[in-house]
mmCIF file of C-alpha atoms in Angstrom:
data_model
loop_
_atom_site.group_PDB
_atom_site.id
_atom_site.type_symbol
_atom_site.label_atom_id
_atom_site.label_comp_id
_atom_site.label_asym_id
_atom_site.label_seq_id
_atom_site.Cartn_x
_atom_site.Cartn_y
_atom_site.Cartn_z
ATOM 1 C CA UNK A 766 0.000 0.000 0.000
ATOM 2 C CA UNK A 767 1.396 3.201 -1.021
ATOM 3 C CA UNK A 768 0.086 6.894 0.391
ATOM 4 C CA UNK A 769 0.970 10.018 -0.547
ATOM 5 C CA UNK A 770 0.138 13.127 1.781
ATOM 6 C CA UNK A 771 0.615 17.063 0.483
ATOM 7 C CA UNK A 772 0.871 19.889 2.761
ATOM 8 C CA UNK A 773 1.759 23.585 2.540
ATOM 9 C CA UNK A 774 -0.663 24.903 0.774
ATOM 10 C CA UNK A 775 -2.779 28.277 1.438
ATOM 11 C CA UNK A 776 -4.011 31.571 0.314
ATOM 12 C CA UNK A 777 -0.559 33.847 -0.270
ATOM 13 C CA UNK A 778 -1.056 37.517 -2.044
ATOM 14 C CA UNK A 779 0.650 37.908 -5.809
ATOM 15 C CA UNK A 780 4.353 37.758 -5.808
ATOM 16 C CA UNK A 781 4.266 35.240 -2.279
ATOM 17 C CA UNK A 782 5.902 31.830 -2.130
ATOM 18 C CA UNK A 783 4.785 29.174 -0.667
ATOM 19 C CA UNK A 784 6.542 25.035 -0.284
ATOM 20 C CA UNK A 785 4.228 22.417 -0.821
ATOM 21 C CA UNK A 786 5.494 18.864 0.607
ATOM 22 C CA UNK A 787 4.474 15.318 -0.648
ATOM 23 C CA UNK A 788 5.156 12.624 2.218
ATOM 24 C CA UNK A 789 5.187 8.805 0.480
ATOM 25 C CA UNK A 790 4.249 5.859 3.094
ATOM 26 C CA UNK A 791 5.370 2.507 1.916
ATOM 27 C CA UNK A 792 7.571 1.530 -0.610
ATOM 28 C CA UNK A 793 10.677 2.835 -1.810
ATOM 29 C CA UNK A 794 10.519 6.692 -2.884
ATOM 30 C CA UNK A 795 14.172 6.653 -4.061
ATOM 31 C CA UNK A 796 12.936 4.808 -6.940
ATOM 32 C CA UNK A 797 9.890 6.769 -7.923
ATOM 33 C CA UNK A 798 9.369 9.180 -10.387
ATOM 34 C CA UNK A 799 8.067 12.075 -8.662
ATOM 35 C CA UNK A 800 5.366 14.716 -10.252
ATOM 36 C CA UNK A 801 3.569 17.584 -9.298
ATOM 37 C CA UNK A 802 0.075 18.366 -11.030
ATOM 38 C CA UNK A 803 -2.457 21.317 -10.777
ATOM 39 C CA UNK A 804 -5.812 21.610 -11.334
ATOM 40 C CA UNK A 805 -7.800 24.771 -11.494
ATOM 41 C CA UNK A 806 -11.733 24.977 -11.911
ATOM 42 C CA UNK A 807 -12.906 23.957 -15.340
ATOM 43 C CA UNK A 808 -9.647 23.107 -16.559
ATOM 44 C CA UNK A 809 -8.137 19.829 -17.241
ATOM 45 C CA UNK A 810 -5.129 18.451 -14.577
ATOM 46 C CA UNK A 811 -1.440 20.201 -16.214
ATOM 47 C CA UNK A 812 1.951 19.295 -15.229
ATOM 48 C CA UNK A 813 3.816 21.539 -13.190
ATOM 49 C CA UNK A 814 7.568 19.256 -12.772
ATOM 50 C CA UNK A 815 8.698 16.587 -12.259
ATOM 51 C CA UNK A 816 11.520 14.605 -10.628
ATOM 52 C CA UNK A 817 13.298 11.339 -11.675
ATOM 53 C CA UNK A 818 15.043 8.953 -9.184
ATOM 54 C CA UNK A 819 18.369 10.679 -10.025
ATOM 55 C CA UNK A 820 17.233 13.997 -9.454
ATOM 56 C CA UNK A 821 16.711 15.014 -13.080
ATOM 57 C CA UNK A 822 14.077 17.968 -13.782
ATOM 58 C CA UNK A 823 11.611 19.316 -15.882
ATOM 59 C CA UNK A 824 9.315 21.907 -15.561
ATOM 60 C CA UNK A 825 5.677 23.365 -17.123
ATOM 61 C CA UNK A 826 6.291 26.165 -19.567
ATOM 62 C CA UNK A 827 4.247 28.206 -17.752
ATOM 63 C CA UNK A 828 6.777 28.009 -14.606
ATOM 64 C CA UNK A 829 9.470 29.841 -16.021
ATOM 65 C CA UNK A 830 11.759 30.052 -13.136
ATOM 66 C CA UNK A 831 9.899 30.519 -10.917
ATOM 67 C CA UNK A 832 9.117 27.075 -9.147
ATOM 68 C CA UNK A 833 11.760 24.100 -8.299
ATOM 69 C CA UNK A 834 11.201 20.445 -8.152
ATOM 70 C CA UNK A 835 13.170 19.015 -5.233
ATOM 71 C CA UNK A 836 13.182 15.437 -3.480
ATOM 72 C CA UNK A 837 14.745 14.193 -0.121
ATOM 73 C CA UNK A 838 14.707 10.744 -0.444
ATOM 74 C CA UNK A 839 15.763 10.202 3.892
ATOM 75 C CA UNK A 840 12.513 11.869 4.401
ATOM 76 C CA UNK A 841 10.657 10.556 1.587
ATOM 77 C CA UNK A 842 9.075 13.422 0.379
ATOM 78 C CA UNK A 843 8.946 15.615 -2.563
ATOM 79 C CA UNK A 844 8.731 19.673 -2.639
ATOM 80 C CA UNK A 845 7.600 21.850 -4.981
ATOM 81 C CA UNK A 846 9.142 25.402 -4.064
ATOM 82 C CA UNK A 847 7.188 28.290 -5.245
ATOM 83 C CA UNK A 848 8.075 31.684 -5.932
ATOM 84 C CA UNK A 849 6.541 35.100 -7.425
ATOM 85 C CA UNK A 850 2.991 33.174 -7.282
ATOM 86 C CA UNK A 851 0.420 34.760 -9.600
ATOM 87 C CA UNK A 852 -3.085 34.712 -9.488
ATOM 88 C CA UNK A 853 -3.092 32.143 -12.316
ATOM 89 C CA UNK A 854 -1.782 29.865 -10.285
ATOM 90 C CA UNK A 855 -3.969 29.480 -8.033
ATOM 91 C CA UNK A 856 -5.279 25.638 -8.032
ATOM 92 C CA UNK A 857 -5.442 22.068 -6.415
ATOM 93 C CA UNK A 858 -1.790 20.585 -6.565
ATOM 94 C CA UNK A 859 -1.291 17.440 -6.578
ATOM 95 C CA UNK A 860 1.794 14.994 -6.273
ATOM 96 C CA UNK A 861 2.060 11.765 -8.105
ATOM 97 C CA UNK A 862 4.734 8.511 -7.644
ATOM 98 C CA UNK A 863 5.288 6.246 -10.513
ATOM 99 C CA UNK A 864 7.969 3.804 -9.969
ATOM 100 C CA UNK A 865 10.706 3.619 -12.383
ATOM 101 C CA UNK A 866 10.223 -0.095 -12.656
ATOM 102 C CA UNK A 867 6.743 0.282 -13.190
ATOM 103 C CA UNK A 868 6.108 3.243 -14.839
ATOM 104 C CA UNK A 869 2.472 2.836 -15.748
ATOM 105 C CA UNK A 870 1.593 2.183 -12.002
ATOM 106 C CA UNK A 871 0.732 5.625 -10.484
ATOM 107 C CA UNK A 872 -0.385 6.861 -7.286
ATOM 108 C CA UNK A 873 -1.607 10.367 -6.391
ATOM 109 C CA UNK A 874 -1.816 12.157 -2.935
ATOM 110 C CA UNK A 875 -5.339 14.330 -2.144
ATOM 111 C CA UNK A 876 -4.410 17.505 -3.514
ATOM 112 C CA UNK A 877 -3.592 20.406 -1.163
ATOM 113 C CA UNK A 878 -5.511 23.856 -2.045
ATOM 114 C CA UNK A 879 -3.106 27.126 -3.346
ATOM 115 C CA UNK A 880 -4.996 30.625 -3.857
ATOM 116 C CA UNK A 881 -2.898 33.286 -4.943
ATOM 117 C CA UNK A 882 -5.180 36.616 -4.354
ATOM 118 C CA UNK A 883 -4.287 39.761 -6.851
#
């Protein structure tokens, strides 16, 4: 059984930061591929980044420096670090874990609210 638990999000004003955090229970997280999604109202789920095992990164056009992708595999958790938020931003993030092994197996944490007021 595998779990994954965000945390960190909240309502921050335009040009904030905030570090969302993506705990993984059972298993081994070194060798997942690690994701972060976002979904706003109406839209469909986008990609924000995403980590491999050997800490290789990519990132949603739209991020364009602004967020970074980071994993601490002691801890077992993922971060997404987010900086000059806009309010187009604001949606439901969500982490995913894939493992590398078995890449079409996915699981996906709750989602963890992020408002970004103008």
């Amino acid at each position: 059984q595998v779990e994954l638990v965000e945390s960190g999000g909240g309502l921050v004003q335009a040009g904030g930061s905030l570090r969302l955090s993506c705990v993984v229970y059972g298993n081994t997280f070194s060798m997942y591929v690690m994701d972060w999604y976002r979904q706003a109202p109406g839209n469909e789920r986008e990609l924000v980044a995403i980590i491999s095992p050997g800490g290789s990164t990519n990132y949603g056009d739209f991020v364009k420096g602004r967020f970074t992708i980071a994993r601490d595999n002691a801890r077992s958790t993922v971060y997404l670090q987010m900086n000059d938020l806009k309010p187009e931003d604001t949606a439901v993030y969500y982490c995913r874990a894939r493992p590398l092994m078995n890449i079409e197996t996915e699981y996906w944490g709750q989602g963890t609210q992020v408002t970004v007021s103008s």
